mmCIF file with all atom_site columns, N, CA and C in Angstrom:
data_model
loop_
_atom_site.group_PDB
_atom_site.id
_atom_site.type_symbol
_atom_site.label_atom_id
_atom_site.label_alt_id
_atom_site.label_comp_id
_atom_site.label_asym_id
_atom_site.label_entity_id
_atom_site.label_seq_id
_atom_site.pdbx_PDB_ins_code
_atom_site.Cartn_x
_atom_site.Cartn_y
_atom_site.Cartn_z
_atom_site.occupancy
_atom_site.B_iso_or_equiv
_atom_site.pdbx_formal_charge
_atom_site.auth_seq_id
_atom_site.auth_comp_id
_atom_site.auth_asym_id
_atom_site.auth_atom_id
_atom_site.pdbx_PDB_model_num
ATOM 1   N N  . UNK J 1 1  ? 126.668 77.061  144.674 1.00 0.00 ? 299 UNK J N  1
ATOM 2   C CA . UNK J 1 1  ? 125.970 77.090  143.402 1.00 0.00 ? 299 UNK J CA 1
ATOM 3   C C  . UNK J 1 1  ? 127.563 76.735  142.453 1.00 0.00 ? 299 UNK J C  1
ATOM 4   N N  . UNK J 1 2  ? 127.290 76.081  141.600 1.00 0.00 ? 300 UNK J N  1
ATOM 5   C CA . UNK J 1 2  ? 128.508 75.524  140.767 1.00 0.00 ? 300 UNK J CA 1
ATOM 6   C C  . UNK J 1 2  ? 128.685 76.752  139.811 1.00 0.00 ? 300 UNK J C  1
ATOM 7   N N  . UNK J 1 3  ? 129.391 76.965  139.360 1.00 0.00 ? 301 UNK J N  1
ATOM 8   C CA . UNK J 1 3  ? 130.222 77.812  138.030 1.00 0.00 ? 301 UNK J CA 1
ATOM 9   C C  . UNK J 1 3  ? 128.791 77.632  137.060 1.00 0.00 ? 301 UNK J C  1
ATOM 10  N N  . UNK J 1 4  ? 128.637 76.197  136.360 1.00 0.00 ? 302 UNK J N  1
ATOM 11  C CA . UNK J 1 4  ? 127.357 76.628  135.810 1.00 0.00 ? 302 UNK J CA 1
ATOM 12  C C  . UNK J 1 4  ? 126.321 77.299  135.721 1.00 0.00 ? 302 UNK J C  1
ATOM 13  N N  . UNK J 1 5  ? 125.901 77.304  137.156 1.00 0.00 ? 303 UNK J N  1
ATOM 14  C CA . UNK J 1 5  ? 124.580 78.017  137.572 1.00 0.00 ? 303 UNK J CA 1
ATOM 15  C C  . UNK J 1 5  ? 124.866 79.522  137.262 1.00 0.00 ? 303 UNK J C  1
ATOM 16  N N  . UNK J 1 6  ? 125.756 79.958  137.573 1.00 0.00 ? 304 UNK J N  1
ATOM 17  C CA . UNK J 1 6  ? 126.643 81.186  137.339 1.00 0.00 ? 304 UNK J CA 1
ATOM 18  C C  . UNK J 1 6  ? 126.444 81.658  136.584 1.00 0.00 ? 304 UNK J C  1
ATOM 19  N N  . UNK J 1 7  ? 126.963 80.929  135.324 1.00 0.00 ? 305 UNK J N  1
ATOM 20  C CA . UNK J 1 7  ? 127.075 81.156  133.826 1.00 0.00 ? 305 UNK J CA 1
ATOM 21  C C  . UNK J 1 7  ? 125.528 81.714  133.262 1.00 0.00 ? 305 UNK J C  1
ATOM 22  N N  . UNK J 1 8  ? 124.400 80.512  133.706 1.00 0.00 ? 306 UNK J N  1
ATOM 23  C CA . UNK J 1 8  ? 123.251 80.655  133.105 1.00 0.00 ? 306 UNK J CA 1
ATOM 24  C C  . UNK J 1 8  ? 122.890 81.742  134.092 1.00 0.00 ? 306 UNK J C  1
ATOM 25  N N  . UNK J 1 9  ? 122.880 82.419  135.171 1.00 0.00 ? 307 UNK J N  1
ATOM 26  C CA . UNK J 1 9  ? 121.990 83.829  135.702 1.00 0.00 ? 307 UNK J CA 1
ATOM 27  C C  . UNK J 1 9  ? 122.954 84.748  135.171 1.00 0.00 ? 307 UNK J C  1
ATOM 28  N N  . UNK J 1 10 ? 124.036 84.573  134.747 1.00 0.00 ? 308 UNK J N  1
ATOM 29  C CA . UNK J 1 10 ? 124.727 86.036  134.109 1.00 0.00 ? 308 UNK J CA 1
ATOM 30  C C  . UNK J 1 10 ? 124.191 85.981  132.653 1.00 0.00 ? 308 UNK J C  1
ATOM 31  N N  . UNK J 1 11 ? 124.206 85.078  131.830 1.00 0.00 ? 309 UNK J N  1
ATOM 32  C CA . UNK J 1 11 ? 123.406 85.082  130.490 1.00 0.00 ? 309 UNK J CA 1
ATOM 33  C C  . UNK J 1 11 ? 121.866 85.626  130.542 1.00 0.00 ? 309 UNK J C  1
ATOM 34  N N  . UNK J 1 12 ? 121.160 85.454  131.988 1.00 0.00 ? 310 UNK J N  1
ATOM 35  C CA . UNK J 1 12 ? 119.866 85.378  131.962 1.00 0.00 ? 310 UNK J CA 1
ATOM 36  C C  . UNK J 1 12 ? 119.936 86.890  132.586 1.00 0.00 ? 310 UNK J C  1
ATOM 37  N N  . UNK J 1 13 ? 120.903 87.358  133.461 1.00 0.00 ? 311 UNK J N  1
ATOM 38  C CA . UNK J 1 13 ? 120.739 88.698  133.524 1.00 0.00 ? 311 UNK J CA 1
ATOM 39  C C  . UNK J 1 13 ? 121.352 89.627  132.069 1.00 0.00 ? 311 UNK J C  1
ATOM 40  N N  . UNK J 1 14 ? 122.087 89.453  131.629 1.00 0.00 ? 312 UNK J N  1
ATOM 41  C CA . UNK J 1 14 ? 122.604 90.252  130.119 1.00 0.00 ? 312 UNK J CA 1
ATOM 42  C C  . UNK J 1 14 ? 121.459 89.759  128.763 1.00 0.00 ? 312 UNK J C  1
ATOM 43  N N  . UNK J 1 15 ? 120.813 89.178  128.808 1.00 0.00 ? 313 UNK J N  1
ATOM 44  C CA . UNK J 1 15 ? 119.369 89.217  128.063 1.00 0.00 ? 313 UNK J CA 1
ATOM 45  C C  . UNK J 1 15 ? 118.536 90.059  128.511 1.00 0.00 ? 313 UNK J C  1
ATOM 46  N N  . UNK J 1 16 ? 118.047 90.068  129.716 1.00 0.00 ? 314 UNK J N  1
ATOM 47  C CA . UNK J 1 16 ? 117.094 90.948  130.412 1.00 0.00 ? 314 UNK J CA 1
ATOM 48  C C  . UNK J 1 16 ? 117.851 92.360  130.517 1.00 0.00 ? 314 UNK J C  1
ATOM 49  N N  . UNK J 1 17 ? 118.888 92.876  130.603 1.00 0.00 ? 315 UNK J N  1
ATOM 50  C CA . UNK J 1 17 ? 119.737 94.057  130.369 1.00 0.00 ? 315 UNK J CA 1
ATOM 51  C C  . UNK J 1 17 ? 119.627 94.725  129.224 1.00 0.00 ? 315 UNK J C  1
ATOM 52  N N  . UNK J 1 18 ? 119.768 93.393  128.069 1.00 0.00 ? 316 UNK J N  1
ATOM 53  C CA . UNK J 1 18 ? 119.964 94.333  126.777 1.00 0.00 ? 316 UNK J CA 1
ATOM 54  C C  . UNK J 1 18 ? 117.821 94.356  126.391 1.00 0.00 ? 316 UNK J C  1
ATOM 55  N N  . UNK J 1 19 ? 117.529 93.968  126.967 1.00 0.00 ? 317 UNK J N  1
ATOM 56  C CA . UNK J 1 19 ? 115.868 94.132  126.500 1.00 0.00 ? 317 UNK J CA 1
ATOM 57  C C  . UNK J 1 19 ? 115.209 95.698  127.031 1.00 0.00 ? 317 UNK J C  1
ATOM 58  N N  . UNK J 1 20 ? 115.988 95.855  128.295 1.00 0.00 ? 318 UNK J N  1
ATOM 59  C CA . UNK J 1 20 ? 115.795 96.964  129.131 1.00 0.00 ? 318 UNK J CA 1
ATOM 60  C C  . UNK J 1 20 ? 116.376 98.673  128.397 1.00 0.00 ? 318 UNK J C  1
ATOM 61  N N  . UNK J 1 21 ? 117.073 98.424  126.866 1.00 0.00 ? 319 UNK J N  1
ATOM 62  C CA . UNK J 1 21 ? 117.581 99.309  126.645 1.00 0.00 ? 319 UNK J CA 1
ATOM 63  C C  . UNK J 1 21 ? 116.804 100.235 126.147 1.00 0.00 ? 319 UNK J C  1
ATOM 64  N N  . UNK J 1 22 ? 117.103 101.919 125.815 1.00 0.00 ? 320 UNK J N  1
ATOM 65  C CA . UNK J 1 22 ? 116.056 102.734 125.510 1.00 0.00 ? 320 UNK J CA 1
ATOM 66  C C  . UNK J 1 22 ? 116.158 102.713 123.925 1.00 0.00 ? 320 UNK J C  1
ATOM 67  N N  . UNK J 1 23 ? 115.165 102.625 123.211 1.00 0.00 ? 321 UNK J N  1
ATOM 68  C CA . UNK J 1 23 ? 115.295 102.449 122.051 1.00 0.00 ? 321 UNK J CA 1
ATOM 69  C C  . UNK J 1 23 ? 114.808 103.795 121.037 1.00 0.00 ? 321 UNK J C  1
ATOM 70  N N  . UNK J 1 24 ? 115.231 104.244 120.243 1.00 0.00 ? 322 UNK J N  1
ATOM 71  C CA . UNK J 1 24 ? 114.965 105.588 119.433 1.00 0.00 ? 322 UNK J CA 1
ATOM 72  C C  . UNK J 1 24 ? 113.777 105.176 118.343 1.00 0.00 ? 322 UNK J C  1
ATOM 73  N N  . UNK J 1 25 ? 113.033 106.225 118.151 1.00 0.00 ? 323 UNK J N  1
ATOM 74  C CA . UNK J 1 25 ? 112.221 105.594 117.133 1.00 0.00 ? 323 UNK J CA 1
ATOM 75  C C  . UNK J 1 25 ? 112.730 105.713 115.722 1.00 0.00 ? 323 UNK J C  1
ATOM 76  N N  . UNK J 1 26 ? 112.179 104.924 114.888 1.00 0.00 ? 324 UNK J N  1
ATOM 77  C CA . UNK J 1 26 ? 112.461 104.974 113.470 1.00 0.00 ? 324 UNK J CA 1
ATOM 78  C C  . UNK J 1 26 ? 112.039 105.928 112.607 1.00 0.00 ? 324 UNK J C  1
ATOM 79  N N  . UNK J 1 27 ? 112.805 106.915 112.058 1.00 0.00 ? 325 UNK J N  1
ATOM 80  C CA . UNK J 1 27 ? 111.986 107.864 111.239 1.00 0.00 ? 325 UNK J CA 1
ATOM 81  C C  . UNK J 1 27 ? 111.290 107.099 109.985 1.00 0.00 ? 325 UNK J C  1
ATOM 82  N N  . UNK J 1 28 ? 110.382 107.516 109.657 1.00 0.00 ? 326 UNK J N  1
ATOM 83  C CA . UNK J 1 28 ? 109.944 107.567 108.389 1.00 0.00 ? 326 UNK J CA 1
ATOM 84  C C  . UNK J 1 28 ? 111.096 107.625 107.217 1.00 0.00 ? 326 UNK J C  1
ATOM 85  N N  . UNK J 1 29 ? 110.647 106.629 105.910 1.00 0.00 ? 327 UNK J N  1
ATOM 86  C CA . UNK J 1 29 ? 111.721 106.662 104.789 1.00 0.00 ? 327 UNK J CA 1
ATOM 87  C C  . UNK J 1 29 ? 111.623 107.768 104.343 1.00 0.00 ? 327 UNK J C  1
ATOM 88  N N  . UNK J 1 30 ? 112.388 108.789 103.895 1.00 0.00 ? 328 UNK J N  1
ATOM 89  C CA . UNK J 1 30 ? 112.670 110.084 103.132 1.00 0.00 ? 328 UNK J CA 1
ATOM 90  C C  . UNK J 1 30 ? 111.053 109.905 101.873 1.00 0.00 ? 328 UNK J C  1
ATOM 91  N N  . UNK J 1 31 ? 110.717 110.466 102.066 1.00 0.00 ? 329 UNK J N  1
ATOM 92  C CA . UNK J 1 31 ? 109.578 110.832 101.404 1.00 0.00 ? 329 UNK J CA 1
ATOM 93  C C  . UNK J 1 31 ? 108.038 109.827 101.177 1.00 0.00 ? 329 UNK J C  1
ATOM 94  N N  . UNK J 1 32 ? 108.220 109.295 102.442 1.00 0.00 ? 330 UNK J N  1
ATOM 95  C CA . UNK J 1 32 ? 107.280 108.502 102.453 1.00 0.00 ? 330 UNK J CA 1
ATOM 96  C C  . UNK J 1 32 ? 106.145 109.088 103.468 1.00 0.00 ? 330 UNK J C  1
ATOM 97  N N  . UNK J 1 33 ? 105.194 109.000 102.904 1.00 0.00 ? 331 UNK J N  1
ATOM 98  C CA . UNK J 1 33 ? 104.005 109.881 103.549 1.00 0.00 ? 331 UNK J CA 1
ATOM 99  C C  . UNK J 1 33 ? 102.964 108.842 103.951 1.00 0.00 ? 331 UNK J C  1
ATOM 100 N N  . UNK J 1 34 ? 102.163 109.090 105.220 1.00 0.00 ? 332 UNK J N  1
ATOM 101 C CA . UNK J 1 34 ? 101.345 108.039 105.572 1.00 0.00 ? 332 UNK J CA 1
ATOM 102 C C  . UNK J 1 34 ? 100.104 108.432 104.459 1.00 0.00 ? 332 UNK J C  1
ATOM 103 N N  . UNK J 1 35 ? 99.770  107.410 104.101 1.00 0.00 ? 333 UNK J N  1
ATOM 104 C CA . UNK J 1 35 ? 97.812  107.069 103.593 1.00 0.00 ? 333 UNK J CA 1
ATOM 105 C C  . UNK J 1 35 ? 96.423  106.941 104.413 1.00 0.00 ? 333 UNK J C  1
ATOM 106 N N  . UNK J 1 36 ? 95.695  107.529 103.921 1.00 0.00 ? 334 UNK J N  1
ATOM 107 C CA . UNK J 1 36 ? 94.311  107.866 104.908 1.00 0.00 ? 334 UNK J CA 1
ATOM 108 C C  . UNK J 1 36 ? 93.396  107.145 104.126 1.00 0.00 ? 334 UNK J C  1
ATOM 109 N N  . UNK J 1 37 ? 92.785  106.562 104.464 1.00 0.00 ? 335 UNK J N  1
ATOM 110 C CA . UNK J 1 37 ? 91.401  106.226 103.718 1.00 0.00 ? 335 UNK J CA 1
ATOM 111 C C  . UNK J 1 37 ? 90.317  106.703 104.753 1.00 0.00 ? 335 UNK J C  1
ATOM 112 N N  . UNK J 1 38 ? 89.059  107.546 104.120 1.00 0.00 ? 336 UNK J N  1
ATOM 113 C CA . UNK J 1 38 ? 87.866  107.623 104.801 1.00 0.00 ? 336 UNK J CA 1
ATOM 114 C C  . UNK J 1 38 ? 86.975  107.450 104.251 1.00 0.00 ? 336 UNK J C  1
ATOM 115 N N  . UNK J 1 39 ? 86.227  107.062 104.733 1.00 0.00 ? 337 UNK J N  1
ATOM 116 C CA . UNK J 1 39 ? 84.998  106.475 104.446 1.00 0.00 ? 337 UNK J CA 1
ATOM 117 C C  . UNK J 1 39 ? 83.412  107.033 104.905 1.00 0.00 ? 337 UNK J C  1
ATOM 118 N N  . UNK J 1 40 ? 82.401  107.506 104.164 1.00 0.00 ? 338 UNK J N  1
ATOM 119 C CA . UNK J 1 40 ? 81.220  107.739 104.972 1.00 0.00 ? 338 UNK J CA 1
ATOM 120 C C  . UNK J 1 40 ? 80.194  107.484 104.121 1.00 0.00 ? 338 UNK J C  1
ATOM 121 N N  . UNK J 1 41 ? 78.737  107.244 105.050 1.00 0.00 ? 339 UNK J N  1
ATOM 122 C CA . UNK J 1 41 ? 77.678  107.266 103.982 1.00 0.00 ? 339 UNK J CA 1
ATOM 123 C C  . UNK J 1 41 ? 76.542  108.129 104.175 1.00 0.00 ? 339 UNK J C  1
ATOM 124 N N  . UNK J 1 42 ? 75.825  108.390 103.081 1.00 0.00 ? 340 UNK J N  1
ATOM 125 C CA . UNK J 1 42 ? 74.677  109.653 103.263 1.00 0.00 ? 340 UNK J CA 1
ATOM 126 C C  . UNK J 1 42 ? 73.397  108.760 102.957 1.00 0.00 ? 340 UNK J C  1
ATOM 127 N N  . UNK J 1 43 ? 72.473  109.163 103.412 1.00 0.00 ? 341 UNK J N  1
ATOM 128 C CA . UNK J 1 43 ? 71.202  108.626 103.022 1.00 0.00 ? 341 UNK J CA 1
ATOM 129 C C  . UNK J 1 43 ? 70.446  108.494 101.754 1.00 0.00 ? 341 UNK J C  1
ATOM 130 N N  . UNK J 1 44 ? 71.436  109.571 101.088 1.00 0.00 ? 342 UNK J N  1
ATOM 131 C CA . UNK J 1 44 ? 71.042  110.144 99.596  1.00 0.00 ? 342 UNK J CA 1
ATOM 132 C C  . UNK J 1 44 ? 71.967  110.720 99.374  1.00 0.00 ? 342 UNK J C  1
ATOM 133 N N  . UNK J 1 45 ? 72.382  110.519 98.230  1.00 0.00 ? 343 UNK J N  1
ATOM 134 C CA . UNK J 1 45 ? 73.562  111.333 97.408  1.00 0.00 ? 343 UNK J CA 1
ATOM 135 C C  . UNK J 1 45 ? 72.738  112.699 96.234  1.00 0.00 ? 343 UNK J C  1
ATOM 136 N N  . UNK J 1 46 ? 71.828  112.419 96.644  1.00 0.00 ? 344 UNK J N  1
ATOM 137 C CA . UNK J 1 46 ? 70.522  113.233 95.104  1.00 0.00 ? 344 UNK J CA 1
ATOM 138 C C  . UNK J 1 46 ? 70.385  114.794 95.601  1.00 0.00 ? 344 UNK J C  1
ATOM 139 N N  . UNK J 1 47 ? 70.141  114.926 96.942  1.00 0.00 ? 345 UNK J N  1
ATOM 140 C CA . UNK J 1 47 ? 69.770  116.372 97.375  1.00 0.00 ? 345 UNK J CA 1
ATOM 141 C C  . UNK J 1 47 ? 70.857  117.457 96.883  1.00 0.00 ? 345 UNK J C  1
ATOM 142 N N  . UNK J 1 48 ? 70.332  118.357 96.849  1.00 0.00 ? 346 UNK J N  1
ATOM 143 C CA . UNK J 1 48 ? 71.548  119.878 96.181  1.00 0.00 ? 346 UNK J CA 1
ATOM 144 C C  . UNK J 1 48 ? 72.140  120.095 97.328  1.00 0.00 ? 346 UNK J C  1
ATOM 145 N N  . UNK J 1 49 ? 71.921  120.151 98.803  1.00 0.00 ? 347 UNK J N  1
ATOM 146 C CA . UNK J 1 49 ? 72.366  120.245 99.600  1.00 0.00 ? 347 UNK J CA 1
ATOM 147 C C  . UNK J 1 49 ? 74.070  119.015 99.518  1.00 0.00 ? 347 UNK J C  1
ATOM 148 N N  . UNK J 1 50 ? 73.361  117.831 99.660  1.00 0.00 ? 348 UNK J N  1
ATOM 149 C CA . UNK J 1 50 ? 74.383  116.703 99.694  1.00 0.00 ? 348 UNK J CA 1
ATOM 150 C C  . UNK J 1 50 ? 75.516  116.667 98.443  1.00 0.00 ? 348 UNK J C  1
ATOM 151 N N  . UNK J 1 51 ? 74.718  117.290 97.309  1.00 0.00 ? 349 UNK J N  1
ATOM 152 C CA . UNK J 1 51 ? 75.506  117.463 96.129  1.00 0.00 ? 349 UNK J CA 1
ATOM 153 C C  . UNK J 1 51 ? 76.902  118.190 96.185  1.00 0.00 ? 349 UNK J C  1
ATOM 154 N N  . UNK J 1 52 ? 76.546  119.601 97.121  1.00 0.00 ? 350 UNK J N  1
ATOM 155 C CA . UNK J 1 52 ? 77.355  120.550 97.187  1.00 0.00 ? 350 UNK J CA 1
ATOM 156 C C  . UNK J 1 52 ? 78.506  120.234 98.385  1.00 0.00 ? 350 UNK J C  1
ATOM 157 N N  . UNK J 1 53 ? 77.954  119.786 99.129  1.00 0.00 ? 351 UNK J N  1
ATOM 158 C CA . UNK J 1 53 ? 78.812  119.018 100.275 1.00 0.00 ? 351 UNK J CA 1
ATOM 159 C C  . UNK J 1 53 ? 80.167  118.212 99.471  1.00 0.00 ? 351 UNK J C  1
ATOM 160 N N  . UNK J 1 54 ? 79.528  117.180 98.494  1.00 0.00 ? 352 UNK J N  1
ATOM 161 C CA . UNK J 1 54 ? 80.590  116.325 98.204  1.00 0.00 ? 352 UNK J CA 1
ATOM 162 C C  . UNK J 1 54 ? 81.232  116.770 97.093  1.00 0.00 ? 352 UNK J C  1
ATOM 163 N N  . UNK J 1 55 ? 80.713  117.915 96.430  1.00 0.00 ? 353 UNK J N  1
ATOM 164 C CA . UNK J 1 55 ? 81.798  118.755 95.362  1.00 0.00 ? 353 UNK J CA 1
ATOM 165 C C  . UNK J 1 55 ? 82.640  119.490 96.393  1.00 0.00 ? 353 UNK J C  1
ATOM 166 N N  . UNK J 1 56 ? 82.390  119.949 97.671  1.00 0.00 ? 354 UNK J N  1
ATOM 167 C CA . UNK J 1 56 ? 83.069  120.336 98.400  1.00 0.00 ? 354 UNK J CA 1
ATOM 168 C C  . UNK J 1 56 ? 84.701  119.825 98.945  1.00 0.00 ? 354 UNK J C  1
ATOM 169 N N  . UNK J 1 57 ? 84.297  118.021 98.993  1.00 0.00 ? 355 UNK J N  1
ATOM 170 C CA . UNK J 1 57 ? 84.705  117.262 99.819  1.00 0.00 ? 355 UNK J CA 1
ATOM 171 C C  . UNK J 1 57 ? 85.890  116.899 98.685  1.00 0.00 ? 355 UNK J C  1
ATOM 172 N N  . UNK J 1 58 ? 85.256  117.041 97.384  1.00 0.00 ? 356 UNK J N  1
ATOM 173 C CA . UNK J 1 58 ? 86.041  116.857 96.284  1.00 0.00 ? 356 UNK J CA 1
ATOM 174 C C  . UNK J 1 58 ? 87.385  117.551 96.150  1.00 0.00 ? 356 UNK J C  1
ATOM 175 N N  . UNK J 1 59 ? 87.234  118.955 96.346  1.00 0.00 ? 357 UNK J N  1
ATOM 176 C CA . UNK J 1 59 ? 88.125  119.990 96.114  1.00 0.00 ? 357 UNK J CA 1
ATOM 177 C C  . UNK J 1 59 ? 89.348  119.695 97.210  1.00 0.00 ? 357 UNK J C  1
ATOM 178 N N  . UNK J 1 60 ? 88.428  119.492 98.424  1.00 0.00 ? 358 UNK J N  1
ATOM 179 C CA . UNK J 1 60 ? 89.631  119.490 99.677  1.00 0.00 ? 358 UNK J CA 1
ATOM 180 C C  . UNK J 1 60 ? 90.152  118.243 99.367  1.00 0.00 ? 358 UNK J C  1
ATOM 181 N N  . UNK J 1 61 ? 90.069  117.263 98.866  1.00 0.00 ? 359 UNK J N  1
ATOM 182 C CA . UNK J 1 61 ? 90.400  115.812 98.605  1.00 0.00 ? 359 UNK J CA 1
ATOM 183 C C  . UNK J 1 61 ? 91.705  115.892 97.573  1.00 0.00 ? 359 UNK J C  1
ATOM 184 N N  . UNK J 1 62 ? 91.533  116.900 96.572  1.00 0.00 ? 360 UNK J N  1
ATOM 185 C CA . UNK J 1 62 ? 92.282  117.313 95.416  1.00 0.00 ? 360 UNK J CA 1
ATOM 186 C C  . UNK J 1 62 ? 93.625  117.552 95.855  1.00 0.00 ? 360 UNK J C  1
ATOM 187 N N  . UNK J 1 63 ? 93.506  118.196 97.489  1.00 0.00 ? 361 UNK J N  1
ATOM 188 C CA . UNK J 1 63 ? 94.928  119.000 97.802  1.00 0.00 ? 361 UNK J CA 1
ATOM 189 C C  . UNK J 1 63 ? 95.501  118.163 98.578  1.00 0.00 ? 361 UNK J C  1
ATOM 190 N N  . UNK J 1 64 ? 94.751  116.830 98.558  1.00 0.00 ? 362 UNK J N  1
ATOM 191 C CA . UNK J 1 64 ? 95.557  115.596 99.546  1.00 0.00 ? 362 UNK J CA 1
ATOM 192 C C  . UNK J 1 64 ? 95.715  114.177 98.810  1.00 0.00 ? 362 UNK J C  1
ATOM 193 N N  . UNK J 1 65 ? 96.795  114.150 98.120  1.00 0.00 ? 363 UNK J N  1
ATOM 194 C CA . UNK J 1 65 ? 96.903  113.111 97.188  1.00 0.00 ? 363 UNK J CA 1
ATOM 195 C C  . UNK J 1 65 ? 96.822  112.363 98.023  1.00 0.00 ? 363 UNK J C  1
ATOM 196 N N  . UNK J 1 66 ? 97.217  112.080 99.420  1.00 0.00 ? 364 UNK J N  1
ATOM 197 C CA . UNK J 1 66 ? 97.617  110.392 100.554 1.00 0.00 ? 364 UNK J CA 1
ATOM 198 C C  . UNK J 1 66 ? 96.370  110.226 100.960 1.00 0.00 ? 364 UNK J C  1
ATOM 199 N N  . UNK J 1 67 ? 95.119  110.806 100.548 1.00 0.00 ? 365 UNK J N  1
ATOM 200 C CA . UNK J 1 67 ? 93.954  110.398 101.074 1.00 0.00 ? 365 UNK J CA 1
ATOM 201 C C  . UNK J 1 67 ? 93.146  110.160 99.938  1.00 0.00 ? 365 UNK J C  1
ATOM 202 N N  . UNK J 1 68 ? 92.343  108.941 100.726 1.00 0.00 ? 366 UNK J N  1
ATOM 203 C CA . UNK J 1 68 ? 91.304  108.324 99.462  1.00 0.00 ? 366 UNK J CA 1
ATOM 204 C C  . UNK J 1 68 ? 89.946  108.408 100.321 1.00 0.00 ? 366 UNK J C  1
ATOM 205 N N  . UNK J 1 69 ? 88.745  108.738 99.498  1.00 0.00 ? 367 UNK J N  1
ATOM 206 C CA . UNK J 1 69 ? 87.334  108.977 100.201 1.00 0.00 ? 367 UNK J CA 1
ATOM 207 C C  . UNK J 1 69 ? 86.967  107.671 99.340  1.00 0.00 ? 367 UNK J C  1
ATOM 208 N N  . UNK J 1 70 ? 86.270  107.432 100.370 1.00 0.00 ? 368 UNK J N  1
ATOM 209 C CA . UNK J 1 70 ? 84.949  106.489 100.056 1.00 0.00 ? 368 UNK J CA 1
ATOM 210 C C  . UNK J 1 70 ? 83.744  106.599 100.347 1.00 0.00 ? 368 UNK J C  1
ATOM 211 N N  . UNK J 1 71 ? 82.889  107.207 99.111  1.00 0.00 ? 369 UNK J N  1
ATOM 212 C CA . UNK J 1 71 ? 81.498  107.565 99.579  1.00 0.00 ? 369 UNK J CA 1
ATOM 213 C C  . UNK J 1 71 ? 80.283  106.666 99.340  1.00 0.00 ? 369 UNK J C  1
ATOM 214 N N  . UNK J 1 72 ? 79.463  106.238 100.061 1.00 0.00 ? 370 UNK J N  1
ATOM 215 C CA . UNK J 1 72 ? 78.658  105.161 99.775  1.00 0.00 ? 370 UNK J CA 1
ATOM 216 C C  . UNK J 1 72 ? 76.836  106.365 100.022 1.00 0.00 ? 370 UNK J C  1
ATOM 217 N N  . UNK J 1 73 ? 76.199  105.663 98.812  1.00 0.00 ? 371 UNK J N  1
ATOM 218 C CA . UNK J 1 73 ? 74.866  106.192 98.865  1.00 0.00 ? 371 UNK J CA 1
ATOM 219 C C  . UNK J 1 73 ? 73.817  105.065 99.238  1.00 0.00 ? 371 UNK J C  1
ATOM 220 N N  . UNK J 1 74 ? 72.988  105.583 100.184 1.00 0.00 ? 372 UNK J N  1
ATOM 221 C CA . UNK J 1 74 ? 72.165  104.377 100.910 1.00 0.00 ? 372 UNK J CA 1
ATOM 222 C C  . UNK J 1 74 ? 70.914  104.553 99.823  1.00 0.00 ? 372 UNK J C  1
ATOM 223 N N  . UNK J 1 75 ? 70.927  105.379 99.033  1.00 0.00 ? 373 UNK J N  1
ATOM 224 C CA . UNK J 1 75 ? 69.705  105.492 98.319  1.00 0.00 ? 373 UNK J CA 1
ATOM 225 C C  . UNK J 1 75 ? 68.120  105.512 99.080  1.00 0.00 ? 373 UNK J C  1
ATOM 226 N N  . UNK J 1 76 ? 67.999  106.586 99.933  1.00 0.00 ? 374 UNK J N  1
ATOM 227 C CA . UNK J 1 76 ? 67.447  106.265 100.888 1.00 0.00 ? 374 UNK J CA 1
ATOM 228 C C  . UNK J 1 76 ? 66.915  104.951 101.533 1.00 0.00 ? 374 UNK J C  1
ATOM 229 N N  . UNK J 1 77 ? 67.576  103.898 101.617 1.00 0.00 ? 375 UNK J N  1
ATOM 230 C CA . UNK J 1 77 ? 67.508  102.337 101.960 1.00 0.00 ? 375 UNK J CA 1
ATOM 231 C C  . UNK J 1 77 ? 67.730  102.870 103.650 1.00 0.00 ? 375 UNK J C  1
ATOM 232 N N  . UNK J 1 78 ? 66.241  102.188 104.525 1.00 0.00 ? 376 UNK J N  1
ATOM 233 C CA . UNK J 1 78 ? 66.752  101.892 105.617 1.00 0.00 ? 376 UNK J CA 1
ATOM 234 C C  . UNK J 1 78 ? 67.324  100.599 105.979 1.00 0.00 ? 376 UNK J C  1
ATOM 235 N N  . UNK J 1 79 ? 67.623  99.831  105.273 1.00 0.00 ? 377 UNK J N  1
ATOM 236 C CA . UNK J 1 79 ? 68.503  98.317  105.419 1.00 0.00 ? 377 UNK J CA 1
ATOM 237 C C  . UNK J 1 79 ? 69.640  98.322  105.926 1.00 0.00 ? 377 UNK J C  1
#
């Protein structure tokens, strides 16, 4: 092999070797908090039981400002 082939092979080995290094996970930025969106649907939101459940969800949701809750009312529709 010529000298040029050895240079190309050495460069390829160097590129492959650097790609195999152990990477440290990056920490989230200070104060950064994950945000979550939760969605659910009910056949109706008019039953007393479902109203109570929604009230309880709202109480818990207030404790977690990084969570968004999307409620959907199907209004007893089968569509």
